[in-house]
Amino acid sequence: MATIATHRACHGLLLDTPLREELKIRNFQFEGGMSAEKRASWSHTKEPHGVESLAWGVVTNEVAEELLGCSTETIYQGLSRAQTAAMRQGGYGFAGNPMNIVTAIFIATGQDVASIAESCWAQLTPEYNYETKVLTLSLYIPSLPVGVVGGGTHLGPQREALDIMKCSGPGKKRRLAALMTAFALALDLSTVAAMANDTFSQAHARLRRKPVADTKANL
């Protein structure tokens, strides 16, 4: 809708009016590239494209040891080292792997998957209290170009996914963006914990695609 409206407005500026003469408008190029649509750009961190979203949560040491198999301090130390590495290699933001979640939900809910590039900047911020051993994590994604009407959201499976998350209908895109960010934060915590307790490689080995023993037999 924005594309159609902008196109018509541009053509309106070409009408033989005093405004065109005053501004000396000769012609226009539709989509000149300044929007950085479907491209990674620092502009998306300063002027959010879509929904700006922040999720945060706290993890006690007892919960971390019981469910994640390591202490909160170990997780915090791992994140601190990763932050240093991200700065040294010129990382674009800092997070674990939030785009795994964002991409999956984009596909499942009928979003424009090419717009993932606009969402790829994310900031994971850890804070650790050495007295209480409580780890606080926040994940900030400034640009999530999501929608809950139009496009692929009307397709059956995609509409069902939106219904499951209670994100169907007008006014629910912020809820969808919030859920994406919260799920992404949970995945980041799980990923960092797997690295901290040395189960990251084992999980990949256990869940990897198994080789097919006899291809002909399955045809």
PDB file of C-alpha atoms in Angstrom:
ATOM      1  CA  MET A   1       0.000   0.000   0.000  1.00  0.00           C
ATOM      2  CA  ALA A   2       2.828   2.404   0.838  1.00  0.00           C
ATOM      3  CA  THR A   3       4.482   1.581  -2.486  1.00  0.00           C
ATOM      4  CA  ILE A   4       1.322   2.394  -4.464  1.00  0.00           C
ATOM      5  CA  ALA A   5       0.610   5.580  -2.508  1.00  0.00           C
ATOM      6  CA  THR A   6       4.184   6.844  -2.889  1.00  0.00           C
ATOM      7  CA  HIS A   7       4.176   6.116  -6.613  1.00  0.00           C
ATOM      8  CA  ARG A   8       0.975   8.093  -7.116  1.00  0.00           C
ATOM      9  CA  ALA A   9       2.282  10.968  -5.003  1.00  0.00           C
ATOM     10  CA  CYS A  10       5.432  11.154  -7.124  1.00  0.00           C
ATOM     11  CA  HIS A  11       3.361  11.306 -10.293  1.00  0.00           C
ATOM     12  CA  GLY A  12       1.262  14.020  -8.694  1.00  0.00           C
ATOM     13  CA  LEU A  13       4.382  16.151  -8.289  1.00  0.00           C
ATOM     14  CA  LEU A  14       4.913  15.981 -12.046  1.00  0.00           C
ATOM     15  CA  LEU A  15       1.583  17.645 -12.787  1.00  0.00           C
ATOM     16  CA  ASP A  16       1.788  21.076 -14.351  1.00  0.00           C
ATOM     17  CA  THR A  17       1.334  23.049 -11.132  1.00  0.00           C
ATOM     18  CA  PRO A  18       3.017  26.047  -9.478  1.00  0.00           C
ATOM     19  CA  LEU A  19       4.585  23.662  -6.951  1.00  0.00           C
ATOM     20  CA  ARG A  20       6.423  21.747  -9.651  1.00  0.00           C
ATOM     21  CA  GLU A  21       7.681  25.012 -11.120  1.00  0.00           C
ATOM     22  CA  GLU A  22       8.702  26.316  -7.707  1.00  0.00           C
ATOM     23  CA  LEU A  23      10.632  23.154  -6.781  1.00  0.00           C
ATOM     24  CA  LYS A  24      11.967  22.726 -10.321  1.00  0.00           C
ATOM     25  CA  ILE A  25      10.919  19.082 -10.403  1.00  0.00           C
ATOM     26  CA  ARG A  26      11.930  17.448 -13.667  1.00  0.00           C
ATOM     27  CA  ASN A  27      11.427  13.749 -13.023  1.00  0.00           C
ATOM     28  CA  PHE A  28      11.752  11.101 -10.341  1.00  0.00           C
ATOM     29  CA  GLN A  29      13.196   7.647  -9.865  1.00  0.00           C
ATOM     30  CA  PHE A  30      10.935   5.396  -7.877  1.00  0.00           C
ATOM     31  CA  GLU A  31      12.893   3.608  -5.133  1.00  0.00           C
ATOM     32  CA  GLY A  32      16.219   5.387  -5.190  1.00  0.00           C
ATOM     33  CA  GLY A  33      17.785   3.102  -2.578  1.00  0.00           C
ATOM     34  CA  MET A  34      17.794   5.473   0.400  1.00  0.00           C
ATOM     35  CA  SER A  35      15.334   3.270   2.291  1.00  0.00           C
ATOM     36  CA  ALA A  36      17.872   0.407   2.416  1.00  0.00           C
ATOM     37  CA  GLU A  37      14.941  -1.983   2.058  1.00  0.00           C
ATOM     38  CA  LYS A  38      15.996  -5.643   2.186  1.00  0.00           C
ATOM     39  CA  ARG A  39      19.578  -4.594   2.912  1.00  0.00           C
ATOM     40  CA  ALA A  40      21.659  -4.468   6.080  1.00  0.00           C
ATOM     41  CA  SER A  41      22.225  -0.824   6.963  1.00  0.00           C
ATOM     42  CA  TRP A  42      23.180   1.234   9.986  1.00  0.00           C
ATOM     43  CA  SER A  43      20.164   3.408   9.176  1.00  0.00           C
ATOM     44  CA  HIS A  44      17.905   0.653  10.535  1.00  0.00           C
ATOM     45  CA  THR A  45      19.512   1.039  13.979  1.00  0.00           C
ATOM     46  CA  LYS A  46      18.895   4.802  14.093  1.00  0.00           C
ATOM     47  CA  GLU A  47      15.506   4.947  12.400  1.00  0.00           C
ATOM     48  CA  PRO A  48      13.698   1.642  12.976  1.00  0.00           C
ATOM     49  CA  HIS A  49      12.037   0.054   9.960  1.00  0.00           C
ATOM     50  CA  GLY A  50       8.995  -1.785  11.238  1.00  0.00           C
ATOM     51  CA  VAL A  51       8.698  -2.572  14.939  1.00  0.00           C
ATOM     52  CA  GLU A  52      11.379  -1.696  17.503  1.00  0.00           C
ATOM     53  CA  SER A  53      11.528  -4.464  20.097  1.00  0.00           C
ATOM     54  CA  LEU A  54      13.286  -5.225  23.387  1.00  0.00           C
ATOM     55  CA  ALA A  55      13.055  -8.380  25.502  1.00  0.00           C
ATOM     56  CA  TRP A  56      14.743  -9.014  28.820  1.00  0.00           C
ATOM     57  CA  GLY A  57      14.802 -11.566  31.599  1.00  0.00           C
ATOM     58  CA  VAL A  58      16.680 -12.746  34.673  1.00  0.00           C
ATOM     59  CA  VAL A  59      18.250 -16.114  35.434  1.00  0.00           C
ATOM     60  CA  THR A  60      19.159 -17.225  38.941  1.00  0.00           C
ATOM     61  CA  ASN A  61      22.189 -19.383  39.547  1.00  0.00           C
ATOM     62  CA  GLU A  62      20.020 -22.219  40.860  1.00  0.00           C
ATOM     63  CA  VAL A  63      17.909 -22.305  37.705  1.00  0.00           C
ATOM     64  CA  ALA A  64      20.980 -22.065  35.477  1.00  0.00           C
ATOM     65  CA  GLU A  65      22.702 -24.994  37.163  1.00  0.00           C
ATOM     66  CA  GLU A  66      19.540 -27.132  37.153  1.00  0.00           C
ATOM     67  CA  LEU A  67      18.288 -26.426  33.625  1.00  0.00           C
ATOM     68  CA  LEU A  68      21.318 -25.157  31.710  1.00  0.00           C
ATOM     69  CA  GLY A  69      24.033 -27.263  33.312  1.00  0.00           C
ATOM     70  CA  CYS A  70      26.339 -24.389  34.268  1.00  0.00           C
ATOM     71  CA  SER A  71      26.519 -21.377  36.549  1.00  0.00           C
ATOM     72  CA  THR A  72      25.319 -17.903  35.667  1.00  0.00           C
ATOM     73  CA  GLU A  73      28.865 -16.619  36.144  1.00  0.00           C
ATOM     74  CA  THR A  74      30.155 -19.080  33.552  1.00  0.00           C
ATOM     75  CA  ILE A  75      27.533 -17.856  31.083  1.00  0.00           C
ATOM     76  CA  TYR A  76      28.422 -14.236  31.808  1.00  0.00           C
ATOM     77  CA  GLN A  77      32.131 -14.886  31.329  1.00  0.00           C
ATOM     78  CA  GLY A  78      31.425 -16.574  28.004  1.00  0.00           C
ATOM     79  CA  LEU A  79      29.362 -13.609  26.840  1.00  0.00           C
ATOM     80  CA  SER A  80      32.083 -11.179  27.916  1.00  0.00           C
ATOM     81  CA  ARG A  81      34.659 -13.029  25.828  1.00  0.00           C
ATOM     82  CA  ALA A  82      32.263 -13.115  22.874  1.00  0.00           C
ATOM     83  CA  GLN A  83      31.681  -9.359  23.143  1.00  0.00           C
ATOM     84  CA  THR A  84      35.420  -8.745  22.982  1.00  0.00           C
ATOM     85  CA  ALA A  85      35.709 -11.015  19.953  1.00  0.00           C
ATOM     86  CA  ALA A  86      32.818  -9.215  18.235  1.00  0.00           C
ATOM     87  CA  MET A  87      34.544  -5.860  18.663  1.00  0.00           C
ATOM     88  CA  ARG A  88      37.884  -7.183  17.419  1.00  0.00           C
ATOM     89  CA  GLN A  89      36.415  -8.637  14.234  1.00  0.00           C
ATOM     90  CA  GLY A  90      34.179  -5.651  13.522  1.00  0.00           C
ATOM     91  CA  GLY A  91      30.904  -7.370  14.280  1.00  0.00           C
ATOM     92  CA  TYR A  92      27.600  -5.852  13.177  1.00  0.00           C
ATOM     93  CA  GLY A  93      25.921  -5.623  16.568  1.00  0.00           C
ATOM     94  CA  PHE A  94      26.330  -8.369  19.175  1.00  0.00           C
ATOM     95  CA  ALA A  95      24.098 -11.359  19.851  1.00  0.00           C
ATOM     96  CA  GLY A  96      24.111 -15.136  19.752  1.00  0.00           C
ATOM     97  CA  ASN A  97      21.982 -16.321  16.857  1.00  0.00           C
ATOM     98  CA  PRO A  98      18.645 -14.464  17.030  1.00  0.00           C
ATOM     99  CA  MET A  99      18.168 -14.577  13.267  1.00  0.00           C
ATOM    100  CA  ASN A 100      17.616 -18.353  13.478  1.00  0.00           C
ATOM    101  CA  ILE A 101      14.395 -17.652  15.362  1.00  0.00           C
ATOM    102  CA  VAL A 102      13.437 -14.543  13.401  1.00  0.00           C
ATOM    103  CA  THR A 103      13.891 -16.310  10.054  1.00  0.00           C
ATOM    104  CA  ALA A 104      11.882 -19.345  11.168  1.00  0.00           C
ATOM    105  CA  ILE A 105       8.967 -17.219  12.373  1.00  0.00           C
ATOM    106  CA  PHE A 106       9.134 -15.028   9.263  1.00  0.00           C
ATOM    107  CA  ILE A 107       8.637 -18.128   7.112  1.00  0.00           C
ATOM    108  CA  ALA A 108       6.003 -19.674   9.388  1.00  0.00           C
ATOM    109  CA  THR A 109       3.863 -16.517   9.547  1.00  0.00           C
ATOM    110  CA  GLY A 110       4.046 -15.363   5.922  1.00  0.00           C
ATOM    111  CA  GLN A 111       6.455 -12.447   6.308  1.00  0.00           C
ATOM    112  CA  ASP A 112       8.728 -11.127   3.552  1.00  0.00           C
ATOM    113  CA  VAL A 113      11.770 -13.318   4.188  1.00  0.00           C
ATOM    114  CA  ALA A 114      14.040 -11.025   2.163  1.00  0.00           C
ATOM    115  CA  SER A 115      13.480  -8.377   4.840  1.00  0.00           C
ATOM    116  CA  ILE A 116      15.527 -10.437   7.291  1.00  0.00           C
ATOM    117  CA  ALA A 117      18.498  -8.329   6.196  1.00  0.00           C
ATOM    118  CA  GLU A 118      16.877  -5.289   7.781  1.00  0.00           C
ATOM    119  CA  SER A 119      16.539  -7.144  11.091  1.00  0.00           C
ATOM    120  CA  CYS A 120      20.033  -8.604  11.299  1.00  0.00           C
ATOM    121  CA  TRP A 121      21.404  -5.960  13.691  1.00  0.00           C
ATOM    122  CA  ALA A 122      20.727  -6.993  17.274  1.00  0.00           C
ATOM    123  CA  GLN A 123      22.263  -6.188  20.652  1.00  0.00           C
ATOM    124  CA  LEU A 124      22.468  -8.721  23.481  1.00  0.00           C
ATOM    125  CA  THR A 125      23.403  -7.044  26.782  1.00  0.00           C
ATOM    126  CA  PRO A 126      24.404  -9.127  29.837  1.00  0.00           C
ATOM    127  CA  GLU A 127      24.566  -7.835  33.410  1.00  0.00           C
ATOM    128  CA  TYR A 128      25.807  -9.963  36.308  1.00  0.00           C
ATOM    129  CA  ASN A 129      25.386  -9.413  40.045  1.00  0.00           C
ATOM    130  CA  TYR A 130      28.318 -11.064  41.809  1.00  0.00           C
ATOM    131  CA  GLU A 131      26.530 -10.925  45.181  1.00  0.00           C
ATOM    132  CA  THR A 132      23.244 -12.558  44.180  1.00  0.00           C
ATOM    133  CA  LYS A 133      24.663 -14.459  41.169  1.00  0.00           C
ATOM    134  CA  VAL A 134      21.674 -13.280  39.132  1.00  0.00           C
ATOM    135  CA  LEU A 135      22.246 -12.863  35.398  1.00  0.00           C
ATOM    136  CA  THR A 136      20.125 -10.290  33.565  1.00  0.00           C
ATOM    137  CA  LEU A 137      19.932 -10.432  29.785  1.00  0.00           C
ATOM    138  CA  SER A 138      18.287  -8.086  27.315  1.00  0.00           C
ATOM    139  CA  LEU A 139      17.982  -8.399  23.546  1.00  0.00           C
ATOM    140  CA  TYR A 140      17.289  -5.313  21.453  1.00  0.00           C
ATOM    141  CA  ILE A 141      16.242  -5.574  17.800  1.00  0.00           C
ATOM    142  CA  PRO A 142      15.561  -2.078  16.437  1.00  0.00           C
ATOM    143  CA  SER A 143      13.977  -3.112  13.135  1.00  0.00           C
ATOM    144  CA  LEU A 144      11.501  -5.941  12.675  1.00  0.00           C
ATOM    145  CA  PRO A 145       9.501  -5.268   9.474  1.00  0.00           C
ATOM    146  CA  VAL A 146       6.576  -7.555  10.256  1.00  0.00           C
ATOM    147  CA  GLY A 147       2.889  -7.508   9.435  1.00  0.00           C
ATOM    148  CA  VAL A 148      -0.191  -9.558  10.286  1.00  0.00           C
ATOM    149  CA  VAL A 149      -2.406  -8.614   7.332  1.00  0.00           C
ATOM    150  CA  GLY A 150      -1.776  -8.847   3.592  1.00  0.00           C
ATOM    151  CA  GLY A 151       0.971 -10.640   1.720  1.00  0.00           C
ATOM    152  CA  GLY A 152       1.626 -14.222   2.741  1.00  0.00           C
ATOM    153  CA  THR A 153      -0.208 -13.875   6.057  1.00  0.00           C
ATOM    154  CA  HIS A 154      -3.489 -14.893   4.382  1.00  0.00           C
ATOM    155  CA  LEU A 155      -2.195 -18.369   3.469  1.00  0.00           C
ATOM    156  CA  GLY A 156      -3.649 -21.241   5.481  1.00  0.00           C
ATOM    157  CA  PRO A 157      -0.589 -22.551   7.365  1.00  0.00           C
ATOM    158  CA  GLN A 158       0.752 -19.041   7.938  1.00  0.00           C
ATOM    159  CA  ARG A 159      -2.599 -17.825   9.245  1.00  0.00           C
ATOM    160  CA  GLU A 160      -2.726 -20.847  11.548  1.00  0.00           C
ATOM    161  CA  ALA A 161       0.714 -19.987  12.939  1.00  0.00           C
ATOM    162  CA  LEU A 162      -0.433 -16.430  13.638  1.00  0.00           C
ATOM    163  CA  ASP A 163      -3.578 -17.770  15.317  1.00  0.00           C
ATOM    164  CA  ILE A 164      -1.515 -20.059  17.552  1.00  0.00           C
ATOM    165  CA  MET A 165       0.545 -17.079  18.738  1.00  0.00           C
ATOM    166  CA  LYS A 166      -2.616 -14.924  19.058  1.00  0.00           C
ATOM    167  CA  CYS A 167      -1.219 -12.496  16.498  1.00  0.00           C
ATOM    168  CA  SER A 168      -3.984 -12.561  13.879  1.00  0.00           C
ATOM    169  CA  GLY A 169      -5.685  -9.403  12.712  1.00  0.00           C
ATOM    170  CA  PRO A 170      -4.977  -5.674  12.757  1.00  0.00           C
ATOM    171  CA  GLY A 171      -3.009  -4.253  15.679  1.00  0.00           C
ATOM    172  CA  LYS A 172      -1.152  -7.459  16.527  1.00  0.00           C
ATOM    173  CA  LYS A 173       2.161  -6.861  14.758  1.00  0.00           C
ATOM    174  CA  ARG A 174       3.801  -5.508  17.922  1.00  0.00           C
ATOM    175  CA  ARG A 175       2.861  -8.671  19.778  1.00  0.00           C
ATOM    176  CA  LEU A 176       4.380 -10.731  16.953  1.00  0.00           C
ATOM    177  CA  ALA A 177       7.606  -8.714  17.088  1.00  0.00           C
ATOM    178  CA  ALA A 178       7.732  -9.037  20.876  1.00  0.00           C
ATOM    179  CA  LEU A 179       7.327 -12.814  20.705  1.00  0.00           C
ATOM    180  CA  MET A 180      10.069 -13.059  18.076  1.00  0.00           C
ATOM    181  CA  THR A 181      12.441 -11.105  20.292  1.00  0.00           C
ATOM    182  CA  ALA A 182      11.573 -13.092  23.421  1.00  0.00           C
ATOM    183  CA  PHE A 183      12.049 -16.435  21.643  1.00  0.00           C
ATOM    184  CA  ALA A 184      15.321 -15.159  20.158  1.00  0.00           C
ATOM    185  CA  LEU A 185      16.551 -14.166  23.614  1.00  0.00           C
ATOM    186  CA  ALA A 186      15.718 -17.640  24.925  1.00  0.00           C
ATOM    187  CA  LEU A 187      17.652 -19.222  22.051  1.00  0.00           C
ATOM    188  CA  ASP A 188      20.642 -16.961  22.706  1.00  0.00           C
ATOM    189  CA  LEU A 189      20.667 -18.035  26.354  1.00  0.00           C
ATOM    190  CA  SER A 190      20.421 -21.704  25.388  1.00  0.00           C
ATOM    191  CA  THR A 191      23.199 -21.363  22.816  1.00  0.00           C
ATOM    192  CA  VAL A 192      25.597 -19.566  25.150  1.00  0.00           C
ATOM    193  CA  ALA A 193      24.864 -22.081  27.915  1.00  0.00           C
ATOM    194  CA  ALA A 194      25.613 -24.966  25.536  1.00  0.00           C
ATOM    195  CA  MET A 195      28.983 -23.405  24.798  1.00  0.00           C
ATOM    196  CA  ALA A 196      29.616 -22.793  28.492  1.00  0.00           C
ATOM    197  CA  ASN A 197      28.842 -26.378  29.550  1.00  0.00           C
ATOM    198  CA  ASP A 198      30.559 -27.925  26.500  1.00  0.00           C
ATOM    199  CA  THR A 199      27.457 -29.532  24.979  1.00  0.00           C
ATOM    200  CA  PHE A 200      27.290 -27.366  21.846  1.00  0.00           C
ATOM    201  CA  SER A 201      29.139 -29.829  19.626  1.00  0.00           C
ATOM    202  CA  GLN A 202      27.398 -32.864  21.120  1.00  0.00           C
ATOM    203  CA  ALA A 203      23.982 -31.376  20.350  1.00  0.00           C
ATOM    204  CA  HIS A 204      24.963 -30.845  16.725  1.00  0.00           C
ATOM    205  CA  ALA A 205      26.290 -34.390  16.493  1.00  0.00           C
ATOM    206  CA  ARG A 206      23.124 -35.867  18.007  1.00  0.00           C
ATOM    207  CA  LEU A 207      20.647 -33.845  15.955  1.00  0.00           C
ATOM    208  CA  ARG A 208      22.494 -33.632  12.650  1.00  0.00           C
ATOM    209  CA  ARG A 209      21.034 -35.062   9.473  1.00  0.00           C
ATOM    210  CA  LYS A 210      21.728 -38.769   9.384  1.00  0.00           C
ATOM    211  CA  PRO A 211      23.227 -40.321   6.233  1.00  0.00           C
ATOM    212  CA  VAL A 212      20.897 -42.440   4.116  1.00  0.00           C
ATOM    213  CA  ALA A 213      22.129 -46.028   4.180  1.00  0.00           C
ATOM    214  CA  ASP A 214      20.623 -47.120   0.887  1.00  0.00           C
ATOM    215  CA  THR A 215      19.352 -44.383  -1.411  1.00  0.00           C
ATOM    216  CA  LYS A 216      17.914 -46.818  -3.970  1.00  0.00           C
ATOM    217  CA  ALA A 217      15.886 -48.600  -1.330  1.00  0.00           C
ATOM    218  CA  ASN A 218      14.128 -45.330  -0.482  1.00  0.00           C
ATOM    219  CA  LEU A 219      13.133 -44.486  -4.058  1.00  0.00           C
TER     220      LEU A 219
END
